[in-house]
Amino acid sequence: MDNVERRLAIERYVDAYNHFDVKGMLAELTPDVRFENVSDGEVTASSSGIDEFRRLAELSSAMFSERKQVVTGMAFGEVSVRVGIAWRGVFAVDLPEGPTVGTVIELRGESEFEFSGDRICRIIDRG
């Protein structure tokens, strides 16, 4: 898979994410996909396999009334792509001891996408 194809796969995944289209996100992933969200050096969420990823994506989707990832840059390696991300979300639910409905959060971070064949096999979100 060349860099153009990897870029397009990432763009399709991000577009599906932004439209709360879990099925579209899953279309870009391998069945054994691994996911990690890392915040302040600690893993705050993870999944192994497409079924766990689906459940996590559906749970995450329900937490926000709006959300958007904007790709700010890409750096291509042999099997992975590091992607700069600007993220904005609006909470749809009150979290215990956390943000309330309507709270807007904006973050900058990096996502690393690894590929196996023509699909994404690992995603690590760092923020």
XYZ file of N, CA, C and O in Angstrom:
508
model
N 0.859 -1.176 0.000
C 0.000 0.000 0.000
C 0.901 1.233 0.000
O 1.778 1.365 0.844
N 0.673 2.136 -0.923
C 1.525 3.321 -0.984
C 0.981 4.434 -0.080
O -0.091 4.307 0.511
N 1.748 5.511 0.017
C 1.380 6.598 0.928
C 0.066 7.276 0.550
O -0.686 7.696 1.434
N -0.223 7.356 -0.733
C -1.488 7.968 -1.161
C -2.656 7.114 -0.661
O -3.634 7.641 -0.115
N -2.550 5.801 -0.820
C -3.620 4.914 -0.364
C -3.769 4.950 1.155
O -4.889 4.930 1.676
N -2.640 5.010 1.886
C -2.724 5.097 3.346
C -3.363 6.420 3.765
O -4.204 6.458 4.658
N -2.968 7.517 3.100
C -3.569 8.826 3.406
C -5.074 8.785 3.181
O -5.860 9.254 4.017
N -5.502 8.199 2.072
C -6.934 8.122 1.764
C -7.685 7.269 2.782
O -8.800 7.612 3.179
N -7.086 6.153 3.226
C -7.724 5.305 4.245
C -7.899 6.079 5.549
O -8.955 6.008 6.191
N -6.881 6.836 5.938
C -6.960 7.641 7.168
C -8.027 8.722 7.004
O -8.838 8.951 7.916
N -8.060 9.376 5.850
C -9.066 10.418 5.621
C -10.484 9.846 5.653
O -11.394 10.474 6.197
N -10.676 8.641 5.104
C -12.011 8.007 5.166
C -12.383 7.685 6.608
O -13.530 7.891 7.027
N -11.420 7.179 7.374
C -11.652 6.855 8.783
C -12.031 8.123 9.562
O -13.018 8.130 10.307
N -11.270 9.198 9.390
C -11.528 10.451 10.104
C -12.889 11.026 9.692
O -13.652 11.504 10.543
N -13.212 10.970 8.418
C -14.505 11.465 7.948
C -15.649 10.676 8.591
O -16.635 11.254 9.046
N -15.506 9.356 8.636
C -16.527 8.525 9.283
C -16.632 8.874 10.766
O -17.742 9.002 11.306
N -15.493 9.046 11.444
C -15.480 9.442 12.857
C -16.258 10.746 13.035
O -17.110 10.851 13.920
N -15.963 11.733 12.200
C -16.602 13.042 12.326
C -18.111 12.988 12.088
O -18.847 13.835 12.583
N -18.577 11.991 11.349
C -20.005 11.849 11.054
C -20.685 10.785 11.924
O -21.803 10.357 11.609
N -19.994 10.355 13.014
C -20.547 9.346 13.925
C -20.920 8.074 13.159
O -21.870 7.385 13.506
N -20.162 7.760 12.127
C -20.423 6.618 11.257
C -19.513 5.452 11.670
O -18.446 5.241 11.090
N -19.933 4.725 12.687
C -19.108 3.628 13.206
C -18.883 2.576 12.123
O -17.771 2.069 11.962
N -19.897 2.257 11.348
C -19.746 1.276 10.271
C -18.673 1.719 9.279
O -17.854 0.904 8.831
N -18.649 2.996 8.948
C -17.632 3.527 8.040
C -16.240 3.445 8.646
O -15.257 3.178 7.933
N -16.124 3.685 9.946
C -14.830 3.554 10.628
C -14.352 2.106 10.542
O -13.196 1.839 10.205
N -15.251 1.175 10.841
C -14.900 -0.247 10.858
C -14.466 -0.742 9.482
O -13.633 -1.649 9.383
N -14.992 -0.147 8.421
C -14.655 -0.571 7.058
C -13.172 -0.391 6.751
O -12.641 -1.054 5.861
N -12.498 0.486 7.490
C -11.079 0.753 7.254
C -10.153 -0.103 8.117
O -8.933 0.001 8.013
N -10.719 -0.966 8.970
C -9.935 -1.683 9.973
C -9.811 -3.180 9.678
O -10.711 -3.779 9.081
N -8.721 -3.783 10.168
C -8.562 -5.226 10.108
C -9.400 -5.860 11.225
O -9.705 -5.199 12.233
N -9.774 -7.134 11.101
C -10.560 -7.793 12.149
C -9.846 -7.832 13.501
O -10.499 -7.841 14.541
N -8.510 -7.833 13.504
C -7.748 -7.912 14.756
C -7.212 -6.553 15.207
O -6.251 -6.472 15.971
N -7.852 -5.478 14.772
C -7.378 -4.122 15.083
C -7.172 -3.923 16.582
O -7.930 -4.432 17.405
N -6.118 -3.188 16.899
C -5.838 -2.818 18.292
C -5.915 -1.301 18.395
O -5.460 -0.593 17.501
N -6.490 -0.836 19.503
C -6.649 0.606 19.733
C -6.198 0.947 21.143
O -6.468 0.196 22.080
N -5.517 2.085 21.270
C -5.155 2.622 22.591
C -5.336 4.126 22.573
O -4.966 4.791 21.601
N -5.895 4.651 23.638
C -5.917 6.094 23.874
C -4.976 6.351 25.043
O -5.138 5.760 26.113
N -3.994 7.215 24.828
C -2.985 7.501 25.844
C -3.081 8.975 26.209
O -3.006 9.849 25.343
N -3.254 9.249 27.505
C -3.333 10.614 28.009
C -2.371 10.758 29.177
O -2.400 9.936 30.105
N -1.519 11.755 29.124
C -0.508 11.967 30.166
C 0.313 10.705 30.427
O 0.606 10.364 31.569
N 0.621 9.970 29.348
C 1.457 8.784 29.464
C 0.750 7.533 29.946
O 1.377 6.487 30.081
N -0.549 7.604 30.206
C -1.295 6.444 30.692
C -2.374 6.040 29.700
O -3.045 6.894 29.112
N -2.547 4.735 29.515
C -3.605 4.225 28.636
C -4.944 4.418 29.349
O -5.161 3.890 30.438
N -5.826 5.201 28.727
C -7.127 5.497 29.331
C -8.262 4.700 28.700
O -9.350 4.620 29.262
N -8.014 4.134 27.524
C -8.994 3.277 26.858
C -8.244 2.396 25.874
O -7.237 2.819 25.306
N -8.734 1.177 25.705
C -8.105 0.283 24.742
C -9.114 -0.754 24.267
O -10.125 -1.001 24.924
N -8.807 -1.341 23.123
C -9.622 -2.438 22.605
C -8.732 -3.345 21.775
O -7.702 -2.928 21.257
N -9.169 -4.584 21.686
C -8.459 -5.587 20.899
C -9.488 -6.337 20.066
O -10.379 -6.992 20.615
N -9.397 -6.206 18.767
C -10.357 -6.844 17.873
C -11.462 -5.886 17.470
O -11.776 -4.922 18.170
N -12.063 -6.167 16.342
C -13.042 -5.246 15.774
C -14.323 -5.151 16.601
O -14.945 -4.095 16.673
N -14.716 -6.236 17.280
C -15.928 -6.178 18.108
C -15.744 -5.259 19.310
O -16.640 -4.463 19.630
N -14.601 -5.362 19.988
C -14.313 -4.450 21.107
C -14.214 -3.016 20.611
O -14.697 -2.091 21.260
N -13.573 -2.826 19.451
C -13.453 -1.481 18.892
C -14.835 -0.907 18.612
O -15.105 0.252 18.918
N -15.724 -1.713 18.037
C -17.091 -1.257 17.733
C -17.792 -0.789 19.012
O -18.392 0.286 19.037
N -17.705 -1.608 20.072
C -18.369 -1.234 21.332
C -17.807 0.082 21.875
O -18.564 0.953 22.312
N -16.485 0.229 21.841
C -15.857 1.454 22.330
C -16.255 2.655 21.469
O -16.564 3.732 21.982
N -16.287 2.473 20.156
C -16.671 3.557 19.251
C -18.127 3.965 19.464
O -18.452 5.160 19.442
N -19.000 2.997 19.676
C -20.413 3.315 19.920
C -20.590 4.039 21.245
O -21.366 5.000 21.338
N -19.877 3.608 22.274
C -19.930 4.278 23.571
C -19.427 5.716 23.454
O -20.058 6.650 23.960
N -18.318 5.888 22.779
C -17.745 7.222 22.590
C -18.692 8.126 21.797
O -18.875 9.299 22.129
N -19.307 7.577 20.770
C -20.241 8.357 19.953
C -21.398 8.892 20.783
O -21.840 10.020 20.575
N -21.880 8.096 21.719
C -23.020 8.496 22.539
C -22.666 9.610 23.522
O -23.550 10.304 24.020
N -21.388 9.801 23.794
C -20.960 10.811 24.766
C -20.956 12.225 24.201
O -20.918 13.197 24.958
N -20.995 12.363 22.873
C -20.846 13.681 22.251
C -22.004 14.012 21.322
O -22.461 13.163 20.561
N -22.451 15.266 21.384
C -23.454 15.743 20.437
C -22.771 16.249 19.174
O -23.363 16.239 18.098
N -21.528 16.686 19.311
C -20.703 17.116 18.183
C -19.280 16.660 18.468
O -18.843 16.656 19.624
N -18.568 16.306 17.407
C -17.144 16.023 17.548
C -16.504 16.134 16.173
O -17.147 15.850 15.154
N -15.255 16.568 16.180
C -14.575 16.731 14.901
C -13.078 16.597 15.090
O -12.488 17.245 15.949
N -12.487 15.744 14.264
C -11.041 15.648 14.172
C -10.624 16.357 12.889
O -11.238 16.151 11.839
N -9.576 17.175 12.977
C -9.001 17.820 11.809
C -7.550 17.377 11.723
O -6.797 17.511 12.696
N -7.170 16.830 10.579
C -5.794 16.401 10.360
C -4.944 17.645 10.114
O -5.244 18.441 9.229
N -3.890 17.812 10.937
C -3.016 18.983 10.804
C -1.685 18.642 10.142
O -0.910 19.540 9.839
N -1.431 17.367 9.915
C -0.210 16.943 9.237
C -0.070 15.438 9.275
O -0.698 14.774 10.109
N 0.751 14.905 8.367
C 1.014 13.467 8.316
C 2.500 13.237 8.069
O 3.104 13.933 7.262
N 3.044 12.250 8.781
C 4.430 11.822 8.587
C 4.401 10.321 8.321
O 3.959 9.544 9.178
N 4.866 9.908 7.150
C 4.779 8.513 6.725
C 6.044 7.748 7.084
O 7.152 8.186 6.790
N 5.841 6.589 7.735
C 6.911 5.640 7.998
C 6.688 4.405 7.141
O 5.791 4.382 6.298
N 7.462 3.360 7.384
C 7.331 2.151 6.566
C 5.992 1.452 6.750
O 5.380 1.012 5.780
N 5.545 1.301 8.000
C 4.267 0.615 8.257
C 3.276 1.478 9.021
O 2.148 1.054 9.270
N 3.687 2.667 9.410
C 2.783 3.518 10.188
C 2.798 4.949 9.662
O 3.697 5.353 8.936
N 1.767 5.674 10.066
C 1.639 7.088 9.718
C 1.317 7.837 11.002
O 0.370 7.496 11.708
N 2.129 8.847 11.311
C 1.850 9.729 12.456
C 1.048 10.914 11.938
O 1.445 11.571 10.984
N -0.085 11.158 12.607
C -1.026 12.170 12.146
C -1.261 13.188 13.248
O -1.680 12.823 14.346
N -0.985 14.454 12.965
C -1.327 15.527 13.895
C -2.834 15.739 13.845
O -3.439 15.743 12.763
N -3.438 15.885 15.019
C -4.897 16.009 15.116
C -5.260 17.206 15.993
O -4.733 17.372 17.089
N -6.172 18.025 15.483
C -6.860 19.026 16.304
C -8.263 18.472 16.507
O -8.930 18.068 15.536
N -8.708 18.401 17.759
C -9.981 17.754 18.075
C -10.862 18.706 18.872
O -10.391 19.442 19.747
N -12.154 18.681 18.557
C -13.150 19.472 19.289
C -14.373 18.596 19.498
O -14.794 17.878 18.592
N -14.919 18.653 20.710
C -16.124 17.892 21.004
C -17.033 18.652 21.955
O -16.583 19.500 22.725
N -18.326 18.346 21.873
C -19.334 18.917 22.768
C -20.023 17.745 23.457
O -20.590 16.863 22.788
N -19.972 17.726 24.795
C -20.543 16.613 25.549
C -22.061 16.581 25.437
O -22.730 17.600 25.546
N -22.584 15.367 25.242
C -24.027 15.128 25.161
C -24.570 14.576 26.467
O -25.778 14.454 26.634
N -23.667 14.223 27.382
C -24.057 13.633 28.663
C -23.252 14.289 29.779
O -22.200 14.875 29.548
N -23.786 14.177 30.999
C -23.033 14.599 32.180
C -22.159 13.437 32.620
O -22.651 12.310 32.762
N -20.877 13.695 32.837
C -19.977 12.663 33.341
C -19.822 12.831 34.847
O -19.713 13.954 35.338
N -19.806 11.717 35.590
C -19.614 11.821 37.042
C -18.294 12.546 37.345
O -17.249 12.192 36.798
N -18.386 13.567 38.158
C -17.203 14.340 38.546
C -16.431 14.848 37.336
O -15.203 14.970 37.365
N -17.150 15.155 36.258
C -16.481 15.608 35.038
C -17.309 16.639 34.310
O -18.180 17.280 34.898
N -17.067 16.757 33.025
C -17.810 17.730 32.213
C -19.312 17.438 32.203
O -19.740 16.305 32.390
N -20.077 18.487 31.967
C -21.533 18.372 31.897
C -21.995 18.570 30.455
O -21.224 19.002 29.588
N -23.278 18.264 30.212
C -23.866 18.441 28.884
C -23.563 19.849 28.370
O -23.710 20.827 29.108
N -23.121 19.926 27.121
C -22.849 21.216 26.493
C -21.429 21.712 26.663
O -21.024 22.678 26.009
N -20.648 21.070 27.539
C -19.254 21.480 27.723
C -18.475 21.216 26.440
O -18.557 20.137 25.858
N -17.739 22.230 26.001
C -16.904 22.128 24.800
C -15.476 21.850 25.237
O -14.968 22.488 26.167
N -14.845 20.900 24.573
C -13.445 20.595 24.864
C -12.678 20.608 23.541
O -13.176 20.137 22.513
N -11.491 21.197 23.575
C -10.631 21.244 22.399
C -9.254 20.744 22.792
O -8.715 21.141 23.826
N -8.718 19.849 21.977
C -7.419 19.241 22.250
C -6.581 19.187 20.980
O -7.118 19.182 19.871
N -5.284 19.113 21.179
C -4.361 18.813 20.077
C -3.590 17.583 20.482
O -3.227 17.420 21.637
N -3.361 16.715 19.529
C -2.643 15.488 19.829
C -2.106 14.861 18.565
O -1.996 15.502 17.522
N -1.821 13.579 18.701
C -1.261 12.824 17.588
C -1.880 11.436 17.586
O -2.092 10.842 18.644
N -2.169 10.941 16.417
C -2.623 9.561 16.258
C -1.607 8.843 15.382
O -1.096 9.407 14.423
N -1.339 7.604 15.754
C -0.462 6.777 14.943
C -1.292 5.637 14.376
O -1.950 4.912 15.117
N -1.281 5.519 13.057
C -2.017 4.480 12.353
C -1.018 3.495 11.769
O -0.116 3.900 11.032
N -1.165 2.215 12.109
C -0.345 1.161 11.505
C -1.219 0.383 10.541
O -2.427 0.239 10.754
N -0.585 -0.131 9.504
C -1.322 -0.817 8.447
C -0.879 -2.260 8.284
O 0.289 -2.588 8.488
N -1.825 -3.095 7.907
C -1.569 -4.469 7.481
C -2.343 -4.632 6.180
O -3.578 -4.519 6.172
N -1.642 -4.837 5.088
C -2.305 -4.854 3.791
C -2.909 -3.496 3.508
O -2.260 -2.470 3.689
N -4.180 -3.478 3.147
C -4.830 -2.206 2.814
C -5.742 -1.693 3.918
O -6.576 -0.830 3.698
N -5.572 -2.204 5.137
C -6.420 -1.797 6.262
C -5.575 -1.344 7.448
O -4.430 -1.742 7.618
N -6.196 -0.562 8.306
C -5.568 -0.087 9.541
C -5.649 -1.219 10.560
O -6.733 -1.760 10.820
N -4.490 -1.576 11.150
C -4.462 -2.676 12.121
C -4.189 -2.194 13.547
O -4.351 -2.963 14.490
N -3.765 -0.936 13.697
C -3.508 -0.410 15.034
C -3.639 1.112 15.014
O -3.174 1.760 14.084
N -4.285 1.633 16.055
C -4.411 3.083 16.227
C -4.000 3.406 17.652
O -4.503 2.802 18.607
N -3.112 4.361 17.781
C -2.735 4.875 19.090
C -3.005 6.373 19.083
O -2.409 7.099 18.294
N -3.935 6.813 19.906
C -4.246 8.234 20.049
C -3.482 8.758 21.265
O -3.596 8.195 22.358
N -2.750 9.840 21.068
C -2.009 10.463 22.155
C -2.422 11.924 22.272
O -2.404 12.645 21.284
N -2.794 12.314 23.476
C -3.200 13.698 23.657
C -2.764 14.240 24.988
O -2.191 13.602 25.802
